[in-house]
Every structure is written in C-alpha cells, then in structure tokens.
Amino acid sequence: MMISYFFFFFINLSLILWVACFSSVCFVSVFSVLDERIEQPVKDDGSLSFLVIGDWGRKGAYNQSQVAIQMGIVGEKLDIDFVISTGDNFYDNGLASIDDPVFQASFSKIYTANSLQKQWYNVLGNHDYRGNVEAQLSPILQKIDHRWICHRSFIVDTEIAEFFFVDTTPFVDKYFLEPEEHTYDWRGVLPRNKYLSKLLKDLEMALGDSTAKWKIVVGHHTIRTIGHHGDTKELVRHLLPILESLV
Ligand SMILES: *[C@@H]1O[C@H](CO)[C@@H](O)[C@H](O)[C@H]1NC(C)=O
C-alpha cells in the first residue's frame, strides 16, 4: 500500500513473529509454491543481526536517501548479516523490465553503505504487482546487483532462525475486484484459489516441520494494525489461524 514515509527496524536475535510493512480461498493442490530454500550462515558466535525495511523505492526521494544513510550507520554498528525487504520495492508501478533504470536508481545507487552490501531478501508488495513481476523476480537482476534476491514465497534458513517469506498481495480481494486504474500482473498466480490454498498448505507444513528456535514469517500486508490501511481481513481469516496454531 502507499504510505508516505519510510521505516526500518532491526532485530538482534540471540516464537513466531509477523513482520510486515503495510499498514476467499478454497482447497486444492498440485504444484509447490514454497520450494525455494536458501541457507544463510550465522556469525561465529551463533548470533544473527539484520535490518528490515519496506515501502522504499523512490529514487532517493521521500527521504529514502536519508533513511538509507541511517541504515548504513546502524548496519555497521550491528554488523548485520543481511537485509529483509517487505515489499513495495519500487514505486509506483514496480519494475517495467529487467533493464528498468529504476532498479539502480532506487536500489543500487541508494543503499551504498558498506554495511548494506549484504544479501537483500525481498518479497513483493502490491505496487510491485503493478509492474512486470517476472522482471522483478528475474535472477538476471542479481547480475546487475549481486545483493538482490526476490521470490514470491521462499524460506531462508539459519541455524537459530528460519524465515518464511509469504506473497501476500494475491490474498487481497480488492486488487482483483476493484483494481481501479491499475493493472496487476497476475501471471504465475492464477488460478488464484489454487495458488493461495497451495501457498497456505506449503507454509503450514514448512512451519510445522521447522525445528528452528525462531520462526519468523514475513509479508507485505499487515495482518493486524492500527495504521490507516487497517487489518487485512483476508490474512486474518486465512493466515493468522496457521500462525496461531503453532503457538
Ligand atoms: C523529509 O524529512 C524532512 C525532515 O524530517 C521532512 O520535513 C520532509 O517533509 C520530508 N520530505 C518528504 C518528501 O517526505
């Protein structure tokens, strides 16, 4: 969703946590949508530090550059291992193609601090879905900037924590029912019910199988919030019960 400010925070790890920036499903199954698993090493002492940011790609405007500088300073102090992005990576309409100069103008040329030259684990937000999603997911972007890792849903596994990245945009009815003047790139997520039910099933299984001390679920839309967008009712209905069943 569009919000006119940036934020970031850090978690210094030493439950289940929902990390989000934002302020009707049936049941079938065939293909796997949570199949990407990335191993992320921890520090020698077994700890892990990282930053989380969402709603950022503004070619430096809206104070994006100032936030990037502060992230660089905090990132240095914490000696971060990676950065998580909760989506809306490129305003207003995602990336147009793999050659879109916005990728560098909003990412590579902004997060230039030494401490931020780590892996970035990105999920998509609704604004990313207004562009060419296949381009933003393309591994070719890693050749332009080696930090970039973006998938719809995936797992990052560290020794003490396992991160479950969830593609939340296709859950939200209004993007389908009232897209207004926007065009969403739904390639790869249709038929929608099949995609969502498979995602929920895969997530439930992966969370259940995980033996990590910390299980951290990351997505773009907030499940519950006092922010002006309000709760995301589709996630309260379909995702929250899965998280609660593990507590
Ligand atoms: C950038 O930050 C300054 C200082 O906090 C604020 O006054 C200004 O409105 C911000 N600019 C934008 C475009 O958000």
PDB file of N, CA, C and O and ligand atoms in Angstrom, residues 4 61-63 66, ligand 1:
ATOM      1  N   SER A   4       3.399   7.260   3.000  1.00  0.00           N
ATOM      2  CA  SER A   4       4.243   8.377   2.601  1.00  0.00           C
ATOM      3  C   SER A   4       5.445   8.535   3.510  1.00  0.00           C
ATOM      4  O   SER A   4       5.970   9.606   3.651  1.00  0.00           O
ATOM      5  N   ALA A  61      13.979   9.965  -3.275  1.00  0.00           N
ATOM      6  CA  ALA A  61      13.054  10.987  -2.770  1.00  0.00           C
ATOM      7  C   ALA A  61      12.260  10.467  -1.567  1.00  0.00           C
ATOM      8  O   ALA A  61      12.412   9.324  -1.170  1.00  0.00           O
ATOM      9  N   TYR A  62      11.404  11.301  -1.050  1.00  0.00           N
ATOM     10  CA  TYR A  62      10.605  10.995   0.151  1.00  0.00           C
ATOM     11  C   TYR A  62      11.520  10.566   1.299  1.00  0.00           C
ATOM     12  O   TYR A  62      11.178   9.700   2.092  1.00  0.00           O
ATOM     13  N   ASN A  63      12.712  11.155   1.351  1.00  0.00           N
ATOM     14  CA  ASN A  63      13.688  10.847   2.405  1.00  0.00           C
ATOM     15  C   ASN A  63      14.242   9.424   2.329  1.00  0.00           C
ATOM     16  O   ASN A  63      14.842   8.955   3.293  1.00  0.00           O
ATOM     17  N   GLN A  66      17.994   9.573   2.980  1.00  0.00           N
ATOM     18  CA  GLN A  66      18.341   9.827   4.381  1.00  0.00           C
ATOM     19  C   GLN A  66      18.171   8.559   5.226  1.00  0.00           C
ATOM     20  O   GLN A  66      18.991   8.268   6.093  1.00  0.00           O
TER      21      GLN A  66
HETATM   22  C1  LIG B   1      11.910  14.606   4.649  1.00  0.00           C
HETATM   23  O1  LIG B   1      12.251  14.785   6.017  1.00  0.00           O
HETATM   24  C2  LIG B   1      12.087  16.104   6.476  1.00  0.00           C
HETATM   25  C3  LIG B   1      12.651  16.144   7.894  1.00  0.00           C
HETATM   26  O2  LIG B   1      12.055  15.158   8.704  1.00  0.00           O
HETATM   27  C4  LIG B   1      10.621  16.496   6.396  1.00  0.00           C
HETATM   28  O3  LIG B   1      10.464  17.819   6.865  1.00  0.00           O
HETATM   29  C5  LIG B   1      10.179  16.381   4.961  1.00  0.00           C
HETATM   30  O4  LIG B   1       8.803  16.631   4.879  1.00  0.00           O
HETATM   31  C6  LIG B   1      10.480  15.007   4.384  1.00  0.00           C
HETATM   32  N1  LIG B   1      10.199  15.010   2.965  1.00  0.00           N
HETATM   33  C7  LIG B   1       9.351  14.175   2.383  1.00  0.00           C
HETATM   34  C8  LIG B   1       9.161  14.343   0.907  1.00  0.00           C
HETATM   35  O5  LIG B   1       8.772  13.297   2.980  1.00  0.00           O
END
